[in-house]
Coordinates of C-alpha atoms and ligand atoms in Angstrom, one line a residue:
M112 CA -18.1 -10.4 -27.5
S113 CA -17.7 -6.6 -27.4
K114 CA -14.2 -5.3 -26.9
Q115 CA -13.2 -3.9 -23.6
E116 CA -11.0 -0.9 -23.3
V117 CA -7.8 -1.6 -21.5
I118 CA -5.9 1.5 -20.2
L119 CA -2.5 1.6 -18.7
C120 CA -3.1 4.6 -16.6
Q121 CA -0.9 7.7 -16.6
S122 CA -3.3 9.3 -14.1
L123 CA -5.9 6.9 -12.6
E124 CA -7.9 9.8 -11.4
S125 CA -8.5 11.4 -14.8
D126 CA -8.7 8.0 -16.7
L127 CA -11.3 6.8 -14.3
A128 CA -13.3 10.1 -14.6
L129 CA -13.3 9.6 -18.4
A130 CA -14.2 5.9 -18.2
I131 CA -17.2 6.7 -15.9
K132 CA -18.3 9.5 -18.2
Q133 CA -18.4 7.1 -21.1
C134 CA -20.8 4.9 -19.1
P135 CA -23.9 7.0 -18.5
H136 CA -25.5 5.7 -15.3
D137 CA -28.0 6.6 -12.6
K138 CA -26.2 5.1 -9.6
L139 CA -22.6 4.2 -9.1
F140 CA -21.5 1.2 -6.9
I141 CA -18.0 0.2 -6.0
L142 CA -17.0 -3.3 -4.9
T143 CA -14.0 -4.0 -2.8
D144 CA -12.9 -6.9 -0.5
R145 CA -11.7 -6.2 3.0
H146 CA -8.0 -5.8 1.9
T147 CA -8.6 -3.6 -1.1
Y148 CA -11.0 -1.5 1.0
E149 CA -8.1 -0.9 3.4
H150 CA -5.2 -0.6 0.9
C151 CA -6.7 0.6 -2.4
W152 CA -9.9 2.5 -1.7
P153 CA -8.1 5.4 0.1
R154 CA -6.5 6.2 -3.2
L155 CA -9.9 6.9 -4.7
S156 CA -12.1 7.8 -1.8
G157 CA -11.4 11.5 -2.0
L158 CA -12.4 11.9 -5.6
S159 CA -15.3 14.2 -6.0
Y160 CA -16.9 12.2 -8.8
L161 CA -17.0 9.2 -6.4
K162 CA -18.7 11.1 -3.6
E163 CA -22.1 9.5 -4.3
A164 CA -20.7 6.0 -5.0
I165 CA -22.2 3.3 -2.8
G166 CA -19.7 0.9 -1.4
I167 CA -20.0 -2.8 -1.2
C168 CA -17.3 -4.7 0.7
I169 CA -16.9 -8.5 0.8
E170 CA -14.6 -10.9 2.6
A171 CA -11.2 -11.4 0.9
E172 CA -9.7 -14.5 -0.8
D173 CA -10.8 -17.1 -3.3
S174 CA -12.6 -19.1 -0.6
H175 CA -15.2 -16.3 -0.6
K176 CA -15.8 -16.4 -4.4
T177 CA -19.1 -18.1 -3.5
L178 CA -22.8 -18.0 -4.1
D179 CA -23.2 -16.5 -0.6
A180 CA -20.9 -13.6 -1.4
L181 CA -22.5 -13.1 -4.8
S182 CA -25.8 -13.0 -3.1
T183 CA -24.5 -10.3 -0.8
I184 CA -23.5 -8.2 -3.8
W185 CA -26.9 -8.8 -5.5
M186 CA -28.7 -7.9 -2.3
A187 CA -26.7 -4.7 -1.9
L188 CA -27.4 -3.7 -5.4
S189 CA -31.1 -4.5 -5.1
T190 CA -31.8 -2.9 -1.7
Q191 CA -29.9 0.2 -2.6
G192 CA -31.8 0.9 -5.7
A193 CA -29.6 -0.3 -8.6
T194 CA -31.3 -0.3 -11.9
R195 CA -30.4 -1.6 -15.4
H196 CA -28.6 1.7 -15.9
S197 CA -26.4 1.5 -12.8
L198 CA -22.6 1.1 -13.0
L199 CA -20.4 -1.1 -10.9
I200 CA -16.7 -0.5 -10.3
N201 CA -14.7 -3.6 -9.2
L202 CA -11.6 -2.6 -7.2
G203 CA -9.6 -5.6 -6.3
G204 CA -7.7 -8.7 -7.4
G205 CA -9.1 -11.5 -9.6
M206 CA -11.5 -12.6 -6.9
V207 CA -13.2 -9.2 -6.9
T208 CA -13.1 -8.7 -10.7
D209 CA -14.4 -12.3 -11.4
M210 CA -17.2 -12.1 -8.9
G211 CA -18.1 -8.4 -9.4
G212 CA -18.1 -9.0 -13.2
F213 CA -20.5 -11.9 -12.8
A214 CA -22.7 -10.0 -10.4
A215 CA -22.9 -7.2 -13.0
A216 CA -23.4 -9.7 -15.9
T217 CA -26.4 -11.2 -14.1
F218 CA -28.0 -8.3 -12.2
K219 CA -31.1 -7.2 -14.2
R220 CA -29.8 -9.2 -17.1
G221 CA -26.6 -7.2 -17.1
I222 CA -25.3 -3.9 -16.0
S223 CA -22.1 -2.2 -17.1
Y224 CA -18.9 -2.5 -15.0
I225 CA -15.4 -1.2 -14.9
N226 CA -12.4 -3.2 -13.5
I227 CA -9.6 -1.6 -11.6
P228 CA -7.3 -4.6 -10.9
T229 CA -5.1 -4.3 -7.8
T230 CA -3.0 -7.5 -8.0
L231 CA -0.5 -8.3 -10.6
L232 CA -2.5 -11.4 -11.6
A233 CA -5.6 -9.4 -12.1
M234 CA -3.8 -6.7 -14.1
V235 CA -2.3 -9.1 -16.6
D236 CA -4.9 -11.8 -16.6
A237 CA -8.1 -12.0 -14.6
S238 CA -9.5 -8.5 -15.2
V239 CA -9.0 -8.8 -19.0
G240 CA -10.8 -11.1 -21.4
G241 CA -14.4 -11.1 -20.2
K242 CA -14.4 -14.4 -18.1
T243 CA -16.4 -13.9 -14.9
G244 CA -17.8 -16.3 -12.4
I245 CA -17.7 -17.9 -9.0
N246 CA -16.7 -21.2 -7.5
F247 CA -19.5 -23.7 -6.8
N248 CA -20.0 -27.2 -5.5
G249 CA -16.3 -27.4 -4.6
L250 CA -15.3 -26.6 -8.2
K251 CA -13.4 -23.6 -9.4
N252 CA -15.2 -21.2 -11.7
E253 CA -18.1 -23.7 -12.1
I254 CA -20.7 -21.0 -12.7
G255 CA -19.9 -18.0 -14.8
A256 CA -20.4 -16.0 -18.0
F257 CA -18.5 -14.2 -20.7
A258 CA -19.1 -10.5 -20.0
P259 CA -16.4 -8.0 -20.7
A260 CA -15.9 -4.9 -18.6
K261 CA -16.5 -1.6 -20.3
S262 CA -13.0 -0.5 -19.3
V263 CA -10.1 -2.0 -17.4
L264 CA -7.9 0.6 -15.8
I265 CA -4.4 -0.6 -14.8
D266 CA -2.4 1.4 -12.3
T267 CA 0.7 -0.5 -11.1
T268 CA 1.1 1.7 -8.1
F269 CA -1.5 -0.4 -6.4
L270 CA 1.2 -3.1 -6.3
H271 CA 3.2 -1.3 -3.7
S272 CA 1.0 -2.8 -0.9
L273 CA 0.8 -6.3 -2.5
D274 CA 2.7 -9.1 -0.7
Q275 CA 5.6 -10.8 -2.4
D276 CA 3.8 -14.1 -2.8
N277 CA 1.0 -12.5 -4.7
L278 CA 3.4 -10.5 -6.8
L279 CA 5.2 -13.8 -7.8
S280 CA 1.9 -15.4 -8.5
G281 CA 1.0 -12.8 -11.1
Y282 CA 4.4 -12.8 -12.5
A283 CA 4.0 -16.5 -13.5
E284 CA 1.2 -15.6 -15.8
M285 CA 3.5 -12.9 -17.3
L286 CA 6.1 -15.5 -17.8
K287 CA 3.6 -17.6 -19.6
H288 CA 2.7 -14.6 -21.8
G289 CA 6.4 -14.3 -22.6
L290 CA 6.7 -17.9 -23.6
I291 CA 3.7 -17.6 -26.0
S292 CA 4.8 -14.3 -27.5
T293 CA 8.3 -13.3 -28.6
P294 CA 11.9 -14.3 -27.6
E295 CA 12.6 -10.6 -26.8
H296 CA 9.7 -10.2 -24.3
W297 CA 10.5 -13.6 -22.7
A298 CA 14.2 -12.6 -22.3
E299 CA 13.3 -9.3 -20.7
L300 CA 11.1 -11.1 -18.2
L301 CA 13.9 -13.4 -17.1
K302 CA 16.1 -10.4 -16.4
V303 CA 13.8 -9.0 -13.7
D304 CA 14.8 -9.2 -10.0
L305 CA 11.5 -10.0 -8.4
Y306 CA 12.9 -9.4 -4.9
Q307 CA 13.9 -5.8 -5.7
T308 CA 11.1 -4.7 -7.8
D309 CA 11.7 -1.8 -10.1
Y310 CA 8.2 -0.5 -10.6
T311 CA 9.0 1.4 -13.7
V312 CA 10.3 -1.7 -15.5
L313 CA 7.3 -3.7 -14.1
Q314 CA 4.8 -1.1 -15.4
K315 CA 6.3 -1.5 -18.9
L316 CA 6.3 -5.3 -18.8
V317 CA 2.7 -5.3 -17.5
G318 CA 1.6 -3.2 -20.4
Q319 CA 3.2 -5.6 -22.9
S320 CA 1.8 -8.6 -21.0
V321 CA -1.8 -7.4 -21.0
Q322 CA -1.5 -6.6 -24.7
I323 CA -0.5 -10.2 -25.4
K324 CA -3.6 -11.5 -23.6
E325 CA -5.8 -8.9 -25.3
E326 CA -4.6 -9.8 -28.8
I327 CA -5.3 -13.5 -28.2
V328 CA -8.7 -12.9 -26.7
D329 CA -9.6 -10.6 -29.6
I330 CA -9.0 -13.3 -32.1
D331 CA -10.7 -16.1 -30.1
P332 CA -12.9 -14.7 -27.3
F333 CA -14.7 -17.9 -26.5
E334 CA -11.7 -20.2 -26.5
H335 CA -12.4 -22.4 -29.5
G336 CA -8.8 -22.2 -30.7
I337 CA -5.8 -19.9 -30.1
R338 CA -7.1 -18.7 -26.7
K339 CA -6.0 -22.2 -25.5
A340 CA -2.5 -20.8 -25.7
L341 CA -3.2 -19.1 -22.4
N342 CA -3.6 -22.6 -20.8
L343 CA 0.2 -23.3 -21.2
G344 CA 1.4 -24.6 -17.8
H345 CA -2.2 -24.9 -16.5
T346 CA -2.9 -28.6 -17.2
V347 CA -0.2 -29.7 -14.8
G348 CA -0.5 -26.5 -12.7
H349 CA -4.2 -27.2 -11.9
A350 CA -3.3 -30.7 -10.9
F351 CA -0.6 -29.4 -8.5
E352 CA -3.1 -26.9 -7.1
S353 CA -5.6 -29.6 -6.4
L354 CA -3.1 -32.0 -4.9
A355 CA -1.9 -29.3 -2.6
L356 CA -5.4 -28.4 -1.6
S357 CA -6.2 -32.0 -0.9
H358 CA -3.4 -32.0 1.6
K359 CA -4.8 -28.8 3.1
A360 CA -1.7 -26.9 2.1
P361 CA -3.0 -24.6 -0.7
I362 CA -0.6 -23.0 -3.1
L363 CA -1.2 -19.8 -5.0
H364 CA -2.4 -20.2 -8.6
G365 CA 0.6 -18.5 -10.2
H366 CA 3.0 -20.7 -8.3
A367 CA 1.2 -23.8 -9.5
V368 CA 1.4 -22.4 -13.1
A369 CA 5.1 -21.7 -12.7
W370 CA 5.8 -25.3 -11.6
G371 CA 3.3 -26.5 -14.3
L372 CA 5.4 -24.6 -16.9
V373 CA 8.5 -26.6 -15.9
C374 CA 6.6 -29.8 -16.7
E375 CA 5.0 -28.5 -19.9
L376 CA 8.2 -27.1 -21.3
Y377 CA 9.7 -30.5 -20.9
L378 CA 6.8 -32.0 -22.8
S379 CA 7.2 -29.3 -25.4
N380 CA 10.8 -30.2 -25.7
R381 CA 10.1 -33.9 -26.0
Q382 CA 7.1 -33.7 -28.3
A383 CA 7.4 -30.5 -30.2
G384 CA 11.1 -29.8 -30.2
F385 CA 11.2 -26.7 -27.9
P386 CA 14.8 -25.8 -27.6
Q387 CA 16.5 -27.2 -24.5
D388 CA 18.5 -24.1 -23.7
K389 CA 15.4 -21.9 -23.5
M390 CA 13.7 -24.6 -21.4
R391 CA 16.7 -24.7 -19.0
Q392 CA 16.9 -20.9 -18.7
T393 CA 13.2 -20.7 -17.9
I394 CA 13.3 -23.5 -15.3
R395 CA 16.3 -21.9 -13.6
F396 CA 14.3 -18.6 -13.2
I397 CA 11.3 -20.5 -11.8
K398 CA 13.4 -22.6 -9.4
L399 CA 15.2 -19.4 -8.2
N400 CA 12.1 -17.4 -7.6
Y401 CA 9.4 -19.9 -6.8
G402 CA 11.3 -22.7 -5.0
V403 CA 9.9 -26.2 -5.5
F404 CA 6.6 -27.9 -5.1
G405 CA 7.4 -31.4 -3.8
F406 CA 5.6 -34.7 -4.4
E407 CA 6.5 -38.4 -4.5
C408 CA 6.4 -41.1 -7.2
K409 CA 3.5 -42.7 -5.5
Q410 CA 1.4 -39.6 -6.2
Y411 CA 1.9 -39.8 -10.0
E412 CA -1.4 -41.7 -10.4
T413 CA -3.3 -39.1 -8.4
L414 CA -1.7 -36.3 -10.4
Y415 CA -2.6 -38.1 -13.6
A416 CA -6.2 -38.5 -12.6
L417 CA -6.4 -34.8 -11.6
M418 CA -5.1 -33.9 -15.1
Q419 CA -7.7 -36.1 -16.7
H420 CA -10.4 -34.4 -14.7
D421 CA -9.3 -30.9 -15.5
K422 CA -12.4 -29.2 -17.0
K423 CA -10.6 -28.4 -20.2
N424 CA -10.4 -32.1 -21.1
C425 CA -13.6 -33.4 -22.8
S426 CA -12.7 -37.1 -22.9
D427 CA -10.1 -39.4 -21.4
T428 CA -7.2 -37.9 -23.2
I429 CA -5.3 -35.2 -21.5
N430 CA -5.0 -32.0 -23.5
F431 CA -1.9 -29.7 -23.4
T432 CA -0.9 -26.5 -25.1
L433 CA 2.7 -27.0 -26.1
L434 CA 5.4 -24.9 -27.7
K435 CA 7.7 -25.6 -30.7
E436 CA 9.6 -22.4 -30.0
I437 CA 8.9 -19.3 -28.1
G438 CA 5.7 -17.9 -29.7
E439 CA 5.1 -21.0 -31.8
I440 CA 2.1 -22.5 -30.2
C441 CA 0.7 -26.0 -30.7
I442 CA -2.8 -26.3 -29.2
D443 CA -4.8 -29.6 -28.6
Q444 CA -1.8 -31.7 -28.0
T445 CA -2.0 -35.0 -26.1
A446 CA 0.6 -37.1 -24.3
T447 CA 0.6 -40.8 -23.2
K448 CA 0.5 -41.8 -19.6
E449 CA 4.1 -43.0 -19.9
M450 CA 5.2 -39.6 -21.2
I451 CA 3.4 -37.8 -18.5
F452 CA 5.1 -40.0 -15.8
E453 CA 8.5 -39.3 -17.6
M454 CA 7.6 -35.6 -17.4
L455 CA 7.0 -35.8 -13.6
D456 CA 10.3 -37.7 -13.2
F457 CA 12.0 -34.9 -15.1
Y458 CA 10.4 -32.3 -12.9
R459 CA 11.5 -34.0 -9.7
E460 CA 15.0 -34.5 -10.9
C461 CA 15.6 -31.0 -12.2
M462 CA 13.9 -29.3 -9.3
G463 CA 15.8 -31.5 -6.8
V464 CA 12.7 -32.9 -5.2
Ligands
NAD209 N1 -11.3 -14.3 -15.3 C1 -10.1 -14.8 -15.6 O1 -9.8 -14.9 -16.8 C2 -9.2 -15.3 -14.6 C3 -7.9 -15.6 -14.9 C4 -7.0 -15.9 -13.8 C5 -7.5 -15.9 -12.5 N2 -8.8 -15.7 -12.3 C6 -9.3 -15.7 -10.9 O2 -8.6 -14.7 -10.2 C7 -8.6 -15.1 -8.8 C8 -7.3 -14.9 -8.2 O3 -6.9 -13.5 -8.3 P1 -5.8 -12.9 -7.4 O4 -4.6 -13.7 -7.5 O5 -5.7 -11.4 -7.8 O6 -6.3 -13.1 -6.0 P2 -7.2 -12.2 -5.0 O7 -8.2 -11.3 -5.7 O8 -7.8 -13.2 -4.0 O9 -6.1 -11.3 -4.2 C9 -5.1 -11.9 -3.5 C10 -5.0 -11.2 -2.1 O10 -4.5 -9.9 -2.3 C11 -5.3 -8.9 -1.7 N3 -5.1 -7.7 -2.4 C12 -5.6 -7.4 -3.6 N4 -5.0 -6.2 -4.1 C13 -4.2 -5.8 -3.1 C14 -3.3 -4.7 -3.0 N5 -3.1 -3.8 -4.0 N6 -2.6 -4.6 -1.8 C15 -2.7 -5.5 -0.8 N7 -3.5 -6.6 -0.9 C16 -4.2 -6.7 -2.0 C17 -6.7 -9.5 -1.8 O11 -7.6 -8.9 -0.8 C18 -6.4 -11.0 -1.4 O12 -6.2 -11.1 -0.1 C19 -9.1 -16.5 -8.7 O13 -10.4 -16.5 -8.3 C20 -9.0 -17.0 -10.2 O14 -10.0 -18.0 -10.5 C21 -9.6 -15.3 -13.3
ZN210 ZN1 -3.8 -18.9 -14.7

């Protein structure tokens, strides 16, 4: 997979001008959702080099990461004369960068695209690494392709209009990056007051976080090995997400990951010797900032079945990424059903469910 250029912008205006120049094109398209059209597009709309850009705006939220919305994008490209040499700019959160990336990957067998992520989650995770796609048949990211953006331009000033819940959601992935990288980065992340955001500090941490993801993706772009480190917290997190959804009370992905981290750090402690003090410190931070996701003993079987059905598991065994220490990653780990139930007991006890 070719490498994408990730830029932590000093000046979005000039960095974008350069990124566009590096992608010779006939027509320029810019994809937003309703919210990023309102909150983020005004920042760019006055730029002379975007005067001719053709806008495509879709409905917001993951529930619209669908074949219908994808078809709307393809249709807009097709009817407005896009060619193999056209360029698409995705301005939005992970929903826009995932679906816009996939639209670009498939239109005329692939056109170039640039990501400008506008949520914290998209900055440190979704917009980087080349995974694109849509939800299909009730399944998340069921259809997709590996197709890296030409450039990813990160400007944290877009976060000023982002709501607190989405900020927290993205921060959970940063916390995950902290756990799989170095004790120093992890410790810095735990010091942040997420309710009084210091954007200068956040900008620096975002830069480090995205670099951690990039380094892992560079080594293993197609997730045969070390890229699985990025799944830390996700086996349980996805089960929580699905359980919440089945009760028609959806939770944000990052929140599910944060609560999943609580469980998987316990498993790391029990099975790989992850230090208890670091586990406790991380859990305290999560409880303080994310509150608690509640469930009862009688839902353990359902959660277990959901973990089994997570797409990352090829057989009946449940796969986890665990940690021996911060930055010491053990991929392809399994746990018995008994141990998983013990982990859920631990979660409920320490979170006070
Ligand atoms: N490709 C990957 O590797 C990868 C990784 C993680 C997540 N994802 C995908 O990312 C998606 C989730 O991304 P997300 O959390 O960014 O959600 P999102 O794109 O749905 O954005 C969340 C909400 O914030 C709004 N928004 C975006 N930027 C804003 C801004 N600056 N100010 C105000 N509102 C703004 C959006 O319109 C939306 O309503 C999911 O579809 C998930 O599957 C992909
Ligand atoms: Zn995630």
